[in-house]
Coordinates of C-alpha atoms in Angstrom, one line a residue:
Chain A
M1 CA 14.5 5.1 41.3
S2 CA 17.9 3.5 41.6
G3 CA 17.0 2.4 45.2
A4 CA 15.6 -0.9 43.9
K5 CA 18.9 -2.9 44.4
Q6 CA 19.7 -6.5 43.6
T7 CA 16.1 -7.7 44.2
T8 CA 14.8 -6.8 40.7
L9 CA 15.6 -10.3 39.5
E10 CA 13.3 -12.1 41.8
R11 CA 10.5 -9.6 42.1
P12 CA 7.2 -10.2 40.5
R13 CA 7.6 -8.4 37.1
M14 CA 4.1 -7.6 36.3
P15 CA 3.8 -4.3 38.3
L16 CA 7.1 -3.2 36.8
G17 CA 6.0 -4.1 33.2
L18 CA 2.7 -2.3 33.7
L19 CA 4.5 0.7 35.1
F20 CA 6.6 1.0 31.9
C21 CA 3.6 0.5 29.8
L22 CA 1.5 3.0 31.7
P23 CA 1.6 5.7 29.0
V24 CA 0.1 3.5 26.4
I25 CA -2.4 1.9 28.7
L26 CA -3.7 5.4 29.6
G27 CA -3.4 6.4 25.9
L28 CA -5.4 3.4 24.8
C29 CA -8.2 4.2 27.2
L30 CA -8.3 7.9 26.6
F31 CA -7.6 8.1 22.9
T32 CA -8.8 4.8 21.5
L33 CA -11.2 2.9 23.7
Y34 CA -13.4 5.7 24.9
P35 CA -13.5 7.5 21.5
V36 CA -14.4 4.3 19.7
V37 CA -17.3 3.6 22.0
A38 CA -18.4 7.3 21.9
S39 CA -18.1 7.4 18.2
F40 CA -20.2 4.3 17.8
Y41 CA -22.8 5.9 20.1
Y42 CA -22.7 9.3 18.4
S43 CA -23.3 7.5 15.0
F44 CA -26.8 6.7 16.3
T45 CA -27.5 10.3 17.4
R46 CA -28.0 13.8 16.2
Y47 CA -25.3 15.8 17.7
S48 CA -24.0 19.4 17.1
V49 CA -21.7 19.6 20.2
M50 CA -23.6 22.7 21.4
K51 CA -26.5 20.6 22.6
P52 CA -26.4 17.1 24.1
P53 CA -26.7 14.2 21.6
V54 CA -30.2 13.0 20.7
L55 CA -30.7 9.3 19.9
V56 CA -32.2 8.9 16.4
G57 CA -31.8 5.1 16.0
T58 CA -30.4 4.1 12.6
A59 CA -31.5 7.4 10.9
N60 CA -27.9 8.4 10.1
Y61 CA -27.2 5.2 8.4
S62 CA -30.4 5.1 6.4
H63 CA -29.9 8.7 5.5
L64 CA -26.5 7.8 4.0
M65 CA -28.1 5.5 1.5
R66 CA -30.1 8.5 0.1
D67 CA -27.3 11.1 0.4
D68 CA -26.1 12.0 -3.1
L69 CA -22.9 13.6 -1.7
F70 CA -22.0 10.4 0.1
W71 CA -22.3 8.4 -3.1
K72 CA -20.5 11.2 -5.0
S73 CA -17.6 11.2 -2.5
L74 CA -17.4 7.4 -2.6
A75 CA -17.4 7.4 -6.5
N76 CA -14.6 10.1 -6.4
T77 CA -12.6 8.1 -4.0
A78 CA -13.0 4.9 -6.1
Y79 CA -12.0 6.8 -9.2
F80 CA -8.9 8.2 -7.5
A81 CA -8.0 4.8 -6.0
A82 CA -8.5 2.9 -9.2
L83 CA -6.2 5.2 -11.1
A84 CA -3.7 6.7 -8.7
I85 CA -2.8 3.4 -7.0
P86 CA -2.0 1.3 -10.0
L87 CA -0.3 4.2 -11.8
G88 CA 1.7 5.1 -8.7
T89 CA 2.8 1.5 -8.2
I90 CA 3.9 1.1 -11.8
V91 CA 5.8 4.4 -11.9
A92 CA 7.5 3.6 -8.6
L93 CA 8.4 0.1 -9.8
G94 CA 9.7 1.4 -13.1
L95 CA 11.8 4.0 -11.4
A96 CA 13.2 1.5 -9.0
L97 CA 14.1 -0.9 -11.8
L98 CA 15.9 1.9 -13.7
L99 CA 17.8 2.9 -10.5
N100 CA 18.8 -0.7 -10.0
L101 CA 20.7 -0.7 -13.4
K102 CA 24.4 -0.6 -13.4
V103 CA 25.0 2.9 -14.7
R104 CA 26.7 6.0 -13.4
G105 CA 25.1 8.7 -11.3
Q106 CA 22.5 6.5 -9.6
A107 CA 22.8 8.1 -6.2
L108 CA 22.0 11.5 -7.8
Y109 CA 19.0 10.2 -9.8
R110 CA 17.7 8.5 -6.7
T111 CA 17.8 11.8 -4.8
F112 CA 16.0 13.6 -7.7
F113 CA 13.1 11.1 -7.7
F114 CA 12.9 11.0 -4.0
V115 CA 13.0 14.6 -3.0
P116 CA 9.5 15.6 -4.3
S117 CA 8.0 13.0 -1.9
I118 CA 9.4 14.9 1.2
V119 CA 8.2 18.3 0.2
P120 CA 5.7 19.3 2.9
L121 CA 2.1 18.3 1.8
V122 CA 0.7 21.8 2.1
A123 CA 3.7 23.3 0.3
S124 CA 3.4 20.8 -2.6
S125 CA -0.4 21.4 -2.8
V126 CA 0.1 25.2 -3.0
L127 CA 2.8 24.7 -5.6
W128 CA 0.7 22.4 -7.8
I129 CA -2.3 24.8 -7.8
W130 CA 0.0 27.2 -9.7
L131 CA 1.6 24.5 -11.9
F132 CA -2.0 23.5 -12.9
N133 CA -3.0 27.1 -13.5
P134 CA -4.7 26.9 -17.0
Q135 CA -3.2 30.2 -18.2
N136 CA 0.1 30.8 -16.5
G137 CA 1.0 27.3 -15.2
A138 CA 4.1 25.4 -16.2
I139 CA 2.1 22.3 -17.2
N140 CA 0.0 24.0 -19.8
A141 CA 3.0 26.0 -20.9
L142 CA 4.5 22.6 -21.8
L143 CA 1.3 21.1 -23.2
R144 CA 0.2 24.1 -25.3
P145 CA 2.7 23.7 -28.2
L146 CA 2.0 19.9 -28.1
F147 CA -1.7 20.4 -28.2
A148 CA -1.4 22.9 -31.1
R149 CA 0.8 20.5 -33.1
L150 CA -1.7 17.7 -32.6
H151 CA -4.7 20.0 -33.4
L152 CA -6.3 19.2 -30.0
G153 CA -7.2 22.8 -29.2
Q154 CA -6.6 24.2 -25.7
P155 CA -4.9 22.1 -23.0
P156 CA -7.0 21.0 -20.0
G157 CA -8.4 23.5 -17.6
W158 CA -7.4 21.2 -14.6
F159 CA -8.9 22.6 -11.4
A160 CA -11.2 24.9 -13.5
D161 CA -12.9 21.8 -15.1
P162 CA -14.8 19.1 -13.2
A163 CA -13.6 16.5 -15.7
W164 CA -9.9 17.3 -15.2
A165 CA -9.7 18.1 -11.5
K166 CA -9.3 14.4 -10.4
P167 CA -6.7 13.7 -13.1
A168 CA -4.8 16.7 -11.8
I169 CA -4.7 15.3 -8.3
I170 CA -3.7 11.9 -9.6
L171 CA -0.8 13.5 -11.5
W172 CA 0.2 15.4 -8.4
S173 CA 0.2 12.1 -6.4
I174 CA 2.5 10.5 -9.0
W175 CA 5.0 13.2 -8.3
G176 CA 5.3 11.9 -4.7
V177 CA 6.0 8.2 -5.4
G178 CA 9.5 8.5 -4.1
G179 CA 8.8 6.7 -0.9
T180 CA 7.2 3.7 -2.7
M181 CA 10.1 3.7 -5.1
M182 CA 12.5 3.4 -2.2
I183 CA 10.5 0.4 -0.8
F184 CA 10.8 -1.3 -4.2
L185 CA 14.5 -0.4 -4.6
A186 CA 15.2 -2.0 -1.2
G187 CA 13.3 -5.1 -2.3
L188 CA 15.1 -5.3 -5.6
Q189 CA 18.5 -5.3 -3.9
D190 CA 17.4 -8.5 -2.0
V191 CA 16.7 -10.4 -5.2
P192 CA 19.5 -13.0 -5.3
E193 CA 21.8 -12.4 -8.2
E194 CA 22.3 -16.2 -8.7
L195 CA 18.7 -16.6 -9.8
H196 CA 19.1 -14.0 -12.6
E197 CA 22.3 -15.7 -13.7
A198 CA 20.8 -19.1 -13.7
A199 CA 17.8 -17.9 -15.7
E200 CA 20.1 -16.2 -18.1
M201 CA 22.1 -19.3 -18.6
D202 CA 18.9 -21.1 -19.4
G203 CA 18.3 -18.5 -22.1
A204 CA 15.6 -16.5 -20.4
T205 CA 14.9 -13.1 -21.9
T206 CA 14.9 -9.9 -19.8
M207 CA 11.1 -9.8 -19.8
Y208 CA 10.9 -13.4 -18.7
R209 CA 13.3 -12.8 -15.9
F210 CA 11.4 -9.7 -14.8
R211 CA 8.1 -11.7 -14.8
H212 CA 9.4 -14.9 -13.2
V213 CA 12.2 -13.8 -10.9
T214 CA 11.9 -10.1 -10.0
L215 CA 8.2 -9.8 -9.7
P216 CA 7.7 -12.8 -7.4
F217 CA 10.4 -11.5 -5.1
L218 CA 8.8 -8.0 -5.0
S219 CA 5.3 -9.4 -4.5
P220 CA 5.2 -8.8 -0.7
Q221 CA 6.3 -5.2 -1.3
I222 CA 3.7 -4.8 -4.0
L223 CA 0.9 -6.1 -1.7
F224 CA 2.1 -3.8 1.1
V225 CA 2.1 -0.8 -1.3
L226 CA -1.4 -1.6 -2.6
I227 CA -2.8 -2.0 0.9
M228 CA -1.2 1.3 2.1
G229 CA -2.4 3.0 -1.1
L230 CA -6.0 1.8 -0.5
I231 CA -6.0 3.0 3.1
G232 CA -4.4 6.3 2.0
A233 CA -7.0 6.8 -0.7
F234 CA -9.8 6.6 1.8
Q235 CA -8.0 8.9 4.1
F236 CA -6.9 11.3 1.4
F237 CA -7.5 14.8 2.6
T238 CA -4.9 17.5 2.9
P239 CA -4.1 18.1 -0.8
A240 CA -7.8 18.0 -1.8
Y241 CA -8.7 20.4 1.0
V242 CA -5.8 22.8 0.2
M243 CA -6.1 22.8 -3.6
T244 CA -9.9 23.4 -3.5
R245 CA -10.1 25.6 -0.3
G246 CA -12.1 22.9 1.4
T247 CA -14.9 22.9 -1.2
G248 CA -14.1 19.7 -3.0
G249 CA -14.8 21.7 -6.2
P250 CA -15.3 22.3 -9.0
V251 CA -18.9 20.9 -8.7
D252 CA -17.8 18.3 -6.0
S253 CA -15.5 16.6 -8.5
T254 CA -12.7 16.5 -5.8
L255 CA -15.0 15.8 -2.9
F256 CA -13.2 12.7 -1.6
Y257 CA -14.6 10.6 1.2
S258 CA -12.5 12.0 4.1
L259 CA -13.1 15.6 2.8
Y260 CA -16.8 15.1 2.9
L261 CA -16.5 13.5 6.4
F262 CA -14.4 16.5 7.6
N263 CA -16.8 19.1 6.3
T264 CA -19.8 17.2 7.8
A265 CA -18.1 17.3 11.2
F266 CA -16.4 20.6 11.3
A267 CA -18.2 22.8 8.8
D268 CA -21.8 21.6 9.3
F269 CA -21.2 20.3 12.9
K270 CA -23.2 17.2 12.2
M271 CA -21.1 15.1 14.5
G272 CA -23.5 12.1 14.6
Y273 CA -23.6 11.8 10.8
A274 CA -19.9 12.3 10.6
C275 CA -19.4 9.3 13.0
A276 CA -21.7 7.2 10.9
L277 CA -19.5 8.1 7.8
A278 CA -16.4 7.2 9.8
W279 CA -17.7 3.7 10.7
I280 CA -18.6 3.1 7.1
L281 CA -15.1 4.2 6.2
F282 CA -13.7 1.7 8.7
L283 CA -15.8 -1.1 7.3
L284 CA -14.8 -0.3 3.7
I285 CA -11.1 -0.3 4.6
V286 CA -11.3 -3.5 6.6
G287 CA -13.4 -5.2 3.8
L288 CA -11.1 -4.2 1.0
T289 CA -8.0 -5.0 2.9
I290 CA -9.2 -8.5 3.6
L291 CA -10.2 -8.9 -0.1
L292 CA -6.6 -7.9 -1.1
F293 CA -5.1 -10.2 1.4
K294 CA -7.2 -13.1 0.3
S295 CA -6.6 -12.6 -3.4
S296 CA -2.9 -12.1 -2.7
A297 CA -2.4 -15.7 -1.3
R298 CA -2.2 -16.8 -5.0
Y299 CA 0.5 -14.5 -6.2
V300 CA 2.5 -13.3 -3.2
Y301 CA 5.7 -15.2 -2.7
Y302 CA 7.4 -15.0 0.7
A303 CA 11.1 -15.8 0.4
G304 CA 11.2 -16.8 4.0
G305 CA 8.9 -19.8 3.2
E306 CA 5.9 -18.9 5.4
G307 CA 2.6 -18.7 3.7
G308 CA 2.8 -18.4 -0.1
Chain B
M1 CA 20.9 1.2 1.2
S2 CA 24.4 0.8 -0.3
D3 CA 25.6 3.1 -3.1
E4 CA 27.3 0.4 -5.0
I5 CA 25.1 -0.9 -7.8
Q6 CA 24.5 -4.6 -8.1
G7 CA 23.7 -6.5 -11.2
R8 CA 25.4 -7.3 -14.4
P9 CA 27.1 -4.6 -16.5
L10 CA 25.0 -3.3 -19.3
S11 CA 25.9 -3.2 -23.0
T12 CA 26.9 0.4 -24.1
R13 CA 23.7 0.9 -26.0
A14 CA 21.6 -0.2 -23.1
A15 CA 23.6 2.0 -20.8
I16 CA 23.0 5.0 -23.0
A17 CA 19.3 4.3 -23.2
A18 CA 19.1 4.0 -19.4
Q19 CA 21.0 7.2 -18.9
G20 CA 18.7 9.0 -21.3
A21 CA 15.6 7.7 -19.6
L22 CA 17.0 8.6 -16.1
L23 CA 17.9 12.1 -17.3
L24 CA 14.5 12.7 -18.8
L25 CA 12.6 11.4 -15.8
S26 CA 14.8 13.5 -13.4
A27 CA 13.9 16.6 -15.4
A28 CA 10.2 15.7 -15.1
F29 CA 10.5 15.3 -11.3
L30 CA 12.6 18.4 -10.8
V31 CA 10.7 20.9 -13.1
P32 CA 8.0 21.6 -10.4
L33 CA 10.7 22.5 -7.8
L34 CA 12.6 24.6 -10.3
W35 CA 9.3 26.3 -11.2
L36 CA 8.7 27.0 -7.5
I37 CA 12.1 28.7 -7.1
T38 CA 12.0 30.7 -10.3
S39 CA 8.5 31.9 -9.6
S40 CA 9.6 33.1 -6.2
L41 CA 12.1 35.2 -8.0
K42 CA 9.6 36.9 -10.3
T43 CA 7.4 39.9 -9.9
D44 CA 3.7 39.1 -9.9
K45 CA 3.5 40.7 -13.4
Q46 CA 6.2 38.3 -14.6
I47 CA 4.3 35.3 -13.1
L48 CA 1.1 36.3 -14.8
R49 CA 2.8 36.9 -18.2
F50 CA 1.5 34.8 -21.1
P51 CA 3.2 32.7 -22.3
P52 CA 5.1 32.0 -19.0
E53 CA 8.8 32.7 -19.0
W54 CA 11.0 29.8 -17.6
I55 CA 13.9 31.9 -16.5
P56 CA 12.9 35.2 -14.8
N57 CA 14.5 38.3 -16.3
P58 CA 15.2 40.4 -14.3
L59 CA 15.5 38.4 -11.0
T60 CA 13.5 39.8 -8.1
F61 CA 14.4 39.0 -4.5
R62 CA 11.8 41.2 -3.0
N63 CA 9.2 38.4 -2.6
Y64 CA 11.2 36.9 0.3
P65 CA 11.3 39.8 2.8
E66 CA 7.9 41.0 1.7
G67 CA 6.3 37.6 1.9
L68 CA 7.7 36.8 5.3
A69 CA 6.5 40.2 6.6
F70 CA 3.1 40.0 4.9
I71 CA 2.0 37.0 7.0
P72 CA 3.1 36.5 10.7
F73 CA 5.7 34.1 9.4
W74 CA 8.0 34.2 12.5
Q75 CA 5.0 33.6 14.7
Y76 CA 4.0 30.6 12.7
L77 CA 7.6 29.3 12.7
L78 CA 7.8 29.6 16.5
N79 CA 4.4 27.9 16.9
T80 CA 5.5 25.0 14.6
T81 CA 8.8 24.7 16.4
V82 CA 7.1 24.5 19.8
L83 CA 4.8 21.9 18.6
C84 CA 7.6 19.9 16.9
V85 CA 9.8 19.9 19.9
L86 CA 7.1 18.9 22.4
S87 CA 5.7 16.2 20.1
V88 CA 9.1 14.7 19.4
A89 CA 10.0 14.7 23.1
G90 CA 6.6 13.2 24.1
T91 CA 6.8 10.5 21.4
L92 CA 10.4 9.5 22.2
L93 CA 9.8 9.4 25.9
S94 CA 6.5 7.5 25.9
C95 CA 7.3 5.1 23.1
S96 CA 10.7 4.1 24.4
L97 CA 9.3 3.5 27.9
V98 CA 6.4 1.4 26.5
A99 CA 8.7 -0.5 24.1
Y100 CA 11.0 -1.3 27.0
G101 CA 8.1 -2.6 29.0
L102 CA 7.1 -4.7 26.0
S103 CA 10.5 -6.2 25.2
R104 CA 13.0 -6.1 28.1
I105 CA 10.7 -7.1 31.0
R106 CA 8.9 -10.4 31.1
W107 CA 5.4 -10.3 32.5
R108 CA 2.0 -11.9 32.1
G109 CA -0.2 -10.1 29.6
R110 CA 2.7 -8.4 27.8
D111 CA 2.0 -10.0 24.5
V112 CA -1.7 -9.4 24.8
L113 CA -1.1 -5.7 25.3
F114 CA 1.3 -5.7 22.3
Y115 CA -1.2 -7.2 20.0
V116 CA -3.9 -4.8 21.2
I117 CA -1.5 -1.9 20.4
L118 CA -0.8 -3.3 16.9
G119 CA -4.6 -3.8 16.4
T120 CA -5.2 -0.1 17.0
M121 CA -3.2 0.6 13.8
M122 CA -6.1 -0.7 11.8
L123 CA -8.4 2.0 13.2
P124 CA -8.7 5.0 10.9
F125 CA -8.1 8.4 12.5
Q126 CA -11.5 9.5 11.4
V127 CA -13.3 7.1 13.7
T128 CA -11.9 8.6 16.8
M129 CA -11.6 12.2 15.5
V130 CA -15.0 13.5 16.6
P131 CA -15.1 12.1 20.2
I132 CA -11.5 13.3 20.8
F133 CA -12.5 16.7 19.5
V134 CA -15.6 16.7 21.8
M135 CA -13.4 15.7 24.7
F136 CA -11.0 18.5 24.2
A137 CA -13.8 21.0 23.6
K138 CA -15.4 20.0 26.9
L139 CA -12.0 20.5 28.7
G140 CA -11.9 24.0 27.1
C141 CA -8.7 23.1 25.2
V142 CA -9.9 24.0 21.7
D143 CA -7.8 26.8 20.2
T144 CA -4.8 25.8 22.4
F145 CA -1.8 23.6 21.5
L146 CA -2.7 21.0 24.1
P147 CA -4.8 18.7 21.8
L148 CA -1.8 18.7 19.3
I149 CA 0.8 17.9 22.0
V150 CA -0.8 15.8 24.8
P151 CA -1.6 12.7 22.8
H152 CA 2.0 12.3 21.8
F153 CA 2.9 11.6 25.5
F154 CA 0.7 8.5 25.4
G155 CA 2.6 6.5 22.9
S156 CA 1.9 5.8 19.2
A157 CA 1.4 2.2 18.0
F158 CA 3.8 2.2 15.1
Y159 CA 6.7 3.8 16.8
I160 CA 6.3 1.5 19.8
F161 CA 6.5 -1.4 17.3
L162 CA 9.6 -0.1 15.7
M163 CA 11.4 0.5 19.0
R164 CA 10.3 -2.8 20.5
Q165 CA 11.8 -4.6 17.5
F166 CA 15.0 -2.8 18.0
F167 CA 15.1 -3.4 21.8
L168 CA 14.6 -7.1 21.2
S169 CA 17.8 -7.2 19.2
V170 CA 19.9 -5.9 22.1
P171 CA 21.7 -8.8 23.8
Y172 CA 20.0 -9.8 27.1
E173 CA 23.4 -10.4 28.8
L174 CA 23.8 -6.6 28.9
S175 CA 20.7 -6.3 31.1
E176 CA 21.7 -9.2 33.3
A177 CA 25.1 -7.8 33.9
A178 CA 23.7 -4.5 34.8
R179 CA 21.2 -6.1 37.2
I180 CA 24.0 -8.1 38.9
D181 CA 25.8 -4.7 39.3
G182 CA 22.7 -3.5 41.1
C183 CA 21.1 -1.4 38.5
S184 CA 17.3 -0.9 38.7
E185 CA 15.1 -1.5 35.7
W186 CA 15.0 2.3 35.2
D187 CA 18.8 2.5 35.2
I188 CA 19.0 -0.3 32.6
Y189 CA 16.5 1.6 30.4
R190 CA 18.2 4.9 30.9
R191 CA 21.9 3.9 30.8
V192 CA 22.1 0.7 28.8
I193 CA 19.2 0.4 26.3
L194 CA 18.7 4.1 25.4
P195 CA 22.4 4.8 24.6
L196 CA 22.4 1.7 22.4
S197 CA 19.3 2.6 20.5
K198 CA 20.3 5.9 18.9
P199 CA 19.5 4.6 15.3
V200 CA 15.9 3.8 16.1
L201 CA 15.5 6.9 18.3
A202 CA 16.7 9.0 15.3
T203 CA 14.3 7.3 12.9
V204 CA 11.3 7.8 15.2
G205 CA 12.4 11.3 16.2
L206 CA 12.8 12.3 12.5
F207 CA 9.5 10.9 11.4
S208 CA 7.5 12.3 14.3
F209 CA 9.2 15.7 13.6
L210 CA 8.1 15.5 9.9
A211 CA 4.6 14.4 10.9
T212 CA 4.2 17.5 13.1
W213 CA 5.8 19.9 10.6
N214 CA 3.6 18.6 7.8
D215 CA 0.4 18.1 9.9
Y216 CA -2.5 20.1 8.5
L217 CA -5.7 18.3 9.7
G218 CA -4.8 18.5 13.4
P219 CA -4.2 22.3 13.4
L220 CA -7.2 22.8 11.1
I221 CA -9.5 21.1 13.6
Y222 CA -8.1 22.7 16.7
L223 CA -6.6 26.1 16.0
A224 CA -8.9 29.1 15.3
D225 CA -6.8 32.2 16.3
E226 CA -4.6 33.2 13.5
H227 CA -1.7 33.9 15.8
K228 CA -1.6 30.2 16.9
Y229 CA -1.4 28.9 13.3
T230 CA 1.4 26.5 12.3
L231 CA 3.4 27.0 9.1
S232 CA 1.2 24.5 7.2
L233 CA -2.0 26.1 8.3
G234 CA -0.7 29.6 7.7
L235 CA 0.6 28.8 4.2
A236 CA -2.8 27.2 3.2
S237 CA -4.7 30.1 4.5
F238 CA -2.3 32.6 2.8
S239 CA -2.8 30.6 -0.4
S240 CA -6.6 30.7 -0.2
Q241 CA -6.9 34.3 0.8
Y242 CA -4.3 36.1 -1.2
G243 CA -4.1 34.2 -4.5
S244 CA -3.4 37.5 -6.1
Y245 CA 0.2 37.7 -4.7
P246 CA 1.7 34.6 -6.3
G247 CA 5.3 35.8 -6.0
M248 CA 5.1 36.1 -2.2
L249 CA 3.2 32.9 -2.0
M250 CA 5.9 31.0 -3.9
A251 CA 8.6 32.6 -1.7
V252 CA 6.9 31.5 1.5
T253 CA 6.3 28.0 0.0
T254 CA 10.0 27.8 -0.8
V255 CA 11.0 28.9 2.7
I256 CA 8.8 26.1 4.2
T257 CA 10.1 23.5 1.9
V258 CA 13.9 24.2 2.0
P259 CA 14.5 23.2 5.6
I260 CA 13.0 19.7 5.0
I261 CA 15.2 19.2 1.9
V262 CA 18.3 20.4 3.8
L263 CA 17.4 18.1 6.6
F264 CA 17.2 15.3 4.1
F265 CA 20.7 15.9 2.9
F266 CA 22.0 15.8 6.5
A267 CA 20.0 12.7 7.5
Q268 CA 19.7 10.8 4.2
R269 CA 20.4 7.4 5.8
T270 CA 17.8 7.9 8.6
F271 CA 15.3 9.1 6.0
I272 CA 15.7 6.1 3.7
Q273 CA 15.9 3.6 6.5
G274 CA 12.7 5.0 7.9
I275 CA 10.9 5.0 4.6
T276 CA 11.8 1.4 3.7
L277 CA 11.0 0.3 7.2
T278 CA 7.7 2.1 7.4
G279 CA 6.4 2.8 3.9
I280 CA 5.4 6.2 5.2
K281 CA 5.1 8.5 2.3
G282 CA 6.2 12.1 2.6

């Protein structure tokens, strides 16, 4: 290719630009454009892959409204999102604040909090099945004396109990907040020290400084973490699948939206219905993201000056 | 992220309180990993003992050789390695080419294409999952590695974005000088831009490696033959089929986890840069 001498400066650049971008142009056609159109079409058909799709009009979408499992999976996902996202954000922020204090050993503590978040997903799921084991697991081994002391009876059955399976998965998700913590920590190190000093000079308490200096500076990161958390909750799949062997049990208590979608497509081979579920998922994510963005205009502060 | 700590010094009492909180929380985050390792060193009888023992006595190392022989571990490792190498190679090649075309060459329509690529990030994987599966099924590629490798050679929006941002920061005078010396655009890409872009190539390479090593959904959809399983798929299937051998299970889980943690210690800076840049969670 080095044959193209000295003329490259004057040549029309478009063919060259397109040539370099060829992989993504092909990729967009093959793995985005065509599948999006096909998925939209499938969502109006009955399709099991073995036989060609049969148009059924809006039957898939109207069936959704009457599908108990759809509503159940939506409720499970909402429950998970409503608890795991705020809790995870608060824990990550708390850890980041602690790590930002001027004490010894911070590099080590930072590693300790971060390492769980890089444990491969399947490995951490398998591990936590055993940690949550009601009889022999570490968690109940720690809780049992506490429960006995407080006369609460037996500790939770976790994955053996529909009421405790979701809290178990939420607890697991808190273990992996290391990445979010790093985002906050990076943000904290950008907060100008002069602002804290000025506020302190004016007699501001620690709490006041946190509320009026630190939080505004971190608000873009918080918005980012909330949006990613929301998208992640609707796409939450691997741990729920591995911990419950794909069943979403006990009694559908961990049947999250994406798990239901996967089972519809690849266990029941209802491809048309699965595509309808996927489009509803897309609309939910877009709608909720717009809502978060709109509501954020009031409290997100951009240090650069744009928006805000 | 620098290791020096900013901020004002704390009073002694506050420092002690902070140390106490940090120690306690560290324990909470580390206990699960310690439990993993100690369980892998117990016999199944010890694991099922009630109440559980925290430090195994005696220590058993049998679970490691037995666990790795009980499932086709080395086959899984080989499969995963093949997938990782090809996925990383495909991602680095395609994304760097595209990012170059989107940043170092001026042409009409360039920005439109860039925004289209960014826009695709909004699209959940689930929307395209079924048609892509159908496509590969019709090509007879189900139960092969192809559906897990080929897409990586067509670029991925976020990595293209990262690389483009990096390429934009390389001074244009370098390209001009190379052009005057008679370099083609390919030469500039290959000999000027790529060698200067090692940090971003390392970040993208690391994260695409981790994504493949950890991927569960992809192999779950496409792989049926047990001899083609990846480590993630093999571990999950081991866990669901042989829950009655917890010692071996914990040993295999440890073996799959340790390389990633070791990798983290060797590439801490790249990890943390990547995380803070991307917000990707493990």
